[in-house]
PDB file of C-alpha atoms and ligand atoms in Angstrom:
ATOM      1  CA  MET A   1     102.890 108.031  66.035  1.00  0.00           C
ATOM      2  CA  SER A   2     102.063 111.517  67.257  1.00  0.00           C
ATOM      3  CA  GLU A   3     104.631 114.278  67.251  1.00  0.00           C
ATOM      4  CA  SER A   4     107.382 113.708  69.782  1.00  0.00           C
ATOM      5  CA  ARG A   5     106.639 114.979  73.260  1.00  0.00           C
ATOM      6  CA  ILE A   6     109.533 116.137  75.390  1.00  0.00           C
ATOM      7  CA  VAL A   7     109.837 114.271  78.684  1.00  0.00           C
ATOM      8  CA  LEU A   8     112.023 115.585  81.501  1.00  0.00           C
ATOM      9  CA  VAL A   9     113.537 112.534  83.227  1.00  0.00           C
ATOM     10  CA  ALA A  10     115.124 113.295  86.610  1.00  0.00           C
ATOM     11  CA  ASP A  11     116.857 110.447  88.449  1.00  0.00           C
ATOM     12  CA  ASP A  12     120.120 110.419  90.399  1.00  0.00           C
ATOM     13  CA  ASP A  13     120.620 106.706  89.659  1.00  0.00           C
ATOM     14  CA  PRO A  14     122.454 106.591  86.309  1.00  0.00           C
ATOM     15  CA  ASN A  15     121.217 103.067  85.584  1.00  0.00           C
ATOM     16  CA  PHE A  16     117.561 103.978  85.980  1.00  0.00           C
ATOM     17  CA  ARG A  17     118.105 107.259  84.154  1.00  0.00           C
ATOM     18  CA  GLU A  18     119.535 105.301  81.236  1.00  0.00           C
ATOM     19  CA  ILE A  19     116.796 102.682  81.269  1.00  0.00           C
ATOM     20  CA  VAL A  20     114.003 105.257  81.351  1.00  0.00           C
ATOM     21  CA  THR A  21     115.713 107.288  78.624  1.00  0.00           C
ATOM     22  CA  GLU A  22     116.090 104.242  76.374  1.00  0.00           C
ATOM     23  CA  VAL A  23     112.545 103.004  76.936  1.00  0.00           C
ATOM     24  CA  LEU A  24     110.932 106.390  76.328  1.00  0.00           C
ATOM     25  CA  THR A  25     113.136 107.175  73.357  1.00  0.00           C
ATOM     26  CA  GLY A  26     112.184 103.781  71.932  1.00  0.00           C
ATOM     27  CA  ALA A  27     108.535 104.684  72.420  1.00  0.00           C
ATOM     28  CA  GLY A  28     108.979 107.829  70.348  1.00  0.00           C
ATOM     29  CA  TYR A  29     109.457 110.461  73.055  1.00  0.00           C
ATOM     30  CA  LYS A  30     112.221 113.034  73.185  1.00  0.00           C
ATOM     31  CA  VAL A  31     113.952 112.735  76.548  1.00  0.00           C
ATOM     32  CA  ASP A  32     115.746 115.392  78.555  1.00  0.00           C
ATOM     33  CA  PRO A  33     117.654 113.428  81.230  1.00  0.00           C
ATOM     34  CA  VAL A  34     118.965 115.138  84.373  1.00  0.00           C
ATOM     35  CA  SER A  35     120.564 113.827  87.571  1.00  0.00           C
ATOM     36  CA  ASP A  36     118.662 115.668  90.302  1.00  0.00           C
ATOM     37  CA  GLY A  37     115.723 117.944  90.977  1.00  0.00           C
ATOM     38  CA  GLN A  38     117.725 121.136  90.944  1.00  0.00           C
ATOM     39  CA  GLU A  39     119.129 120.368  87.506  1.00  0.00           C
ATOM     40  CA  GLY A  40     115.628 119.338  86.458  1.00  0.00           C
ATOM     41  CA  TRP A  41     114.209 122.669  87.505  1.00  0.00           C
ATOM     42  CA  GLU A  42     116.969 124.560  85.682  1.00  0.00           C
ATOM     43  CA  HIS A  43     116.235 122.628  82.480  1.00  0.00           C
ATOM     44  CA  LEU A  44     112.494 123.189  82.800  1.00  0.00           C
ATOM     45  CA  ASP A  45     112.906 126.871  83.500  1.00  0.00           C
ATOM     46  CA  ALA A  46     115.184 127.301  80.483  1.00  0.00           C
ATOM     47  CA  ARG A  47     113.639 124.949  77.947  1.00  0.00           C
ATOM     48  CA  GLY A  48     110.319 123.610  79.254  1.00  0.00           C
ATOM     49  CA  ALA A  49     108.976 120.082  78.677  1.00  0.00           C
ATOM     50  CA  ASP A  50     105.652 118.420  77.947  1.00  0.00           C
ATOM     51  CA  MET A  51     105.786 115.806  80.711  1.00  0.00           C
ATOM     52  CA  ALA A  52     108.006 114.798  83.618  1.00  0.00           C
ATOM     53  CA  VAL A  53     109.171 111.485  85.074  1.00  0.00           C
ATOM     54  CA  LEU A  54     110.718 112.211  88.468  1.00  0.00           C
ATOM     55  CA  ASP A  55     112.546 109.969  90.884  1.00  0.00           C
ATOM     56  CA  LEU A  56     111.353 110.589  94.426  1.00  0.00           C
ATOM     57  CA  ASN A  57     114.692 110.383  96.239  1.00  0.00           C
ATOM     58  CA  MET A  58     117.338 112.672  94.735  1.00  0.00           C
ATOM     59  CA  PRO A  59     120.033 114.960  96.195  1.00  0.00           C
ATOM     60  CA  ARG A  60     119.747 118.776  96.265  1.00  0.00           C
ATOM     61  CA  MET A  61     116.048 118.779  95.296  1.00  0.00           C
ATOM     62  CA  ASP A  62     113.926 115.624  95.558  1.00  0.00           C
ATOM     63  CA  GLY A  63     110.986 114.601  93.405  1.00  0.00           C
ATOM     64  CA  LEU A  64     108.397 115.943  95.851  1.00  0.00           C
ATOM     65  CA  GLN A  65     110.068 119.336  96.041  1.00  0.00           C
ATOM     66  CA  LEU A  66     110.370 119.523  92.261  1.00  0.00           C
ATOM     67  CA  THR A  67     106.724 118.494  91.828  1.00  0.00           C
ATOM     68  CA  LYS A  68     105.638 121.271  94.185  1.00  0.00           C
ATOM     69  CA  LYS A  69     107.823 123.799  92.333  1.00  0.00           C
ATOM     70  CA  ILE A  70     106.379 122.727  88.956  1.00  0.00           C
ATOM     71  CA  ARG A  71     102.795 123.068  90.189  1.00  0.00           C
ATOM     72  CA  GLN A  72     103.479 126.530  91.587  1.00  0.00           C
ATOM     73  CA  ASP A  73     104.679 127.797  88.195  1.00  0.00           C
ATOM     74  CA  ALA A  74     101.943 128.938  85.812  1.00  0.00           C
ATOM     75  CA  ARG A  75     103.878 127.595  82.825  1.00  0.00           C
ATOM     76  CA  PHE A  76     103.900 124.031  84.140  1.00  0.00           C
ATOM     77  CA  LYS A  77     100.925 123.751  86.496  1.00  0.00           C
ATOM     78  CA  ASP A  78      99.088 121.329  84.175  1.00  0.00           C
ATOM     79  CA  MET A  79     102.137 119.305  83.089  1.00  0.00           C
ATOM     80  CA  PRO A  80     101.694 115.543  83.617  1.00  0.00           C
ATOM     81  CA  ILE A  81     104.046 114.236  86.309  1.00  0.00           C
ATOM     82  CA  LEU A  82     104.865 110.581  86.984  1.00  0.00           C
ATOM     83  CA  LEU A  83     106.829 109.841  90.169  1.00  0.00           C
ATOM     84  CA  LEU A  84     109.202 106.889  90.545  1.00  0.00           C
ATOM     85  CA  THR A  85     110.334 105.337  93.800  1.00  0.00           C
ATOM     86  CA  ILE A  86     112.023 102.186  94.998  1.00  0.00           C
ATOM     87  CA  ARG A  87     109.626 101.936  97.925  1.00  0.00           C
ATOM     88  CA  ALA A  88     105.882 101.440  97.892  1.00  0.00           C
ATOM     89  CA  LEU A  89     105.117 103.434 100.999  1.00  0.00           C
ATOM     90  CA  VAL A  90     101.565 104.660 101.195  1.00  0.00           C
ATOM     91  CA  GLU A  91     102.725 107.837 102.967  1.00  0.00           C
ATOM     92  CA  GLU A  92     105.108 108.645 100.128  1.00  0.00           C
ATOM     93  CA  GLN A  93     102.457 108.065  97.500  1.00  0.00           C
ATOM     94  CA  VAL A  94      99.976 110.277  99.322  1.00  0.00           C
ATOM     95  CA  ALA A  95     102.612 112.985  99.721  1.00  0.00           C
ATOM     96  CA  GLY A  96     103.290 112.790  95.991  1.00  0.00           C
ATOM     97  CA  TYR A  97      99.648 113.165  95.059  1.00  0.00           C
ATOM     98  CA  ASP A  98      99.222 115.937  97.620  1.00  0.00           C
ATOM     99  CA  ARG A  99     101.940 117.948  95.903  1.00  0.00           C
ATOM    100  CA  GLY A 100     100.356 117.465  92.499  1.00  0.00           C
ATOM    101  CA  ALA A 101     101.811 114.305  90.972  1.00  0.00           C
ATOM    102  CA  ASP A 102      99.460 112.530  88.568  1.00  0.00           C
ATOM    103  CA  ASP A 103     100.723 108.990  88.884  1.00  0.00           C
ATOM    104  CA  TYR A 104     103.207 106.830  90.717  1.00  0.00           C
ATOM    105  CA  LEU A 105     105.334 103.853  89.660  1.00  0.00           C
ATOM    106  CA  THR A 106     107.455 101.637  91.913  1.00  0.00           C
ATOM    107  CA  LYS A 107     110.943 100.525  90.857  1.00  0.00           C
ATOM    108  CA  PRO A 108     111.695  98.089  89.395  1.00  0.00           C
ATOM    109  CA  PHE A 109     108.954  98.448  86.832  1.00  0.00           C
ATOM    110  CA  GLU A 110     108.119  96.689  83.595  1.00  0.00           C
ATOM    111  CA  ASN A 111     109.246  98.857  80.687  1.00  0.00           C
ATOM    112  CA  LYS A 112     105.896  98.390  78.999  1.00  0.00           C
ATOM    113  CA  MET A 113     104.115  99.634  82.098  1.00  0.00           C
ATOM    114  CA  LEU A 114     106.189 102.824  82.180  1.00  0.00           C
ATOM    115  CA  VAL A 115     105.243 103.587  78.578  1.00  0.00           C
ATOM    116  CA  ALA A 116     101.584 102.674  79.184  1.00  0.00           C
ATOM    117  CA  ARG A 117     101.313 104.981  82.210  1.00  0.00           C
ATOM    118  CA  LEU A 118     102.971 107.819  80.341  1.00  0.00           C
ATOM    119  CA  LYS A 119     100.611 107.421  77.407  1.00  0.00           C
ATOM    120  CA  VAL A 120      97.648 107.724  79.741  1.00  0.00           C
ATOM    121  CA  LEU A 121      99.080 110.973  81.070  1.00  0.00           C
ATOM    122  CA  GLU A 122      99.870 112.157  77.550  1.00  0.00           C
ATOM    123  CA  ARG A 123      96.183 111.934  76.578  1.00  0.00           C
ATOM    124  CA  ARG A 124      95.557 114.838  78.911  1.00  0.00           C
ATOM    125  CA  ILE A 125      97.695 117.165  76.837  1.00  0.00           C
ATOM    126  CA  LEU A 126      96.518 115.950  73.433  1.00  0.00           C
ATOM    127  CA  LYS A 127      94.032 118.339  71.897  1.00  0.00           C
TER     128      LYS A 127
HETATM  129 MG1  LIG B   1     117.074 108.293  93.627  1.00  0.00          MG
END
């Protein structure tokens, strides 16, 4: 397995946050779990990350707002971002891609699919 990548996981639902953390940790990633977009941004700004898995609907700063903020920062503009949502609305998916998200996964998801999608995104940052 390659060296551990750090994945910022932002989700206000503690159950999903825990599931994603367990699945990604089990797949060999280091996970930095936070409970909303604002906390996510503070963690990124202070410590950085290699990739991000962001829930769409969160208090204070949602996943779309955080995605936009990440893309506007030179440090993170190329960071792979996977958005999570409980709804499969085309408008939401388009909005996510418009703001710079790389991929989109609808809850509930198969754990294997989450890991598979993240590995695809990870290839982009492997040299
Ligand atoms: Mg949420």
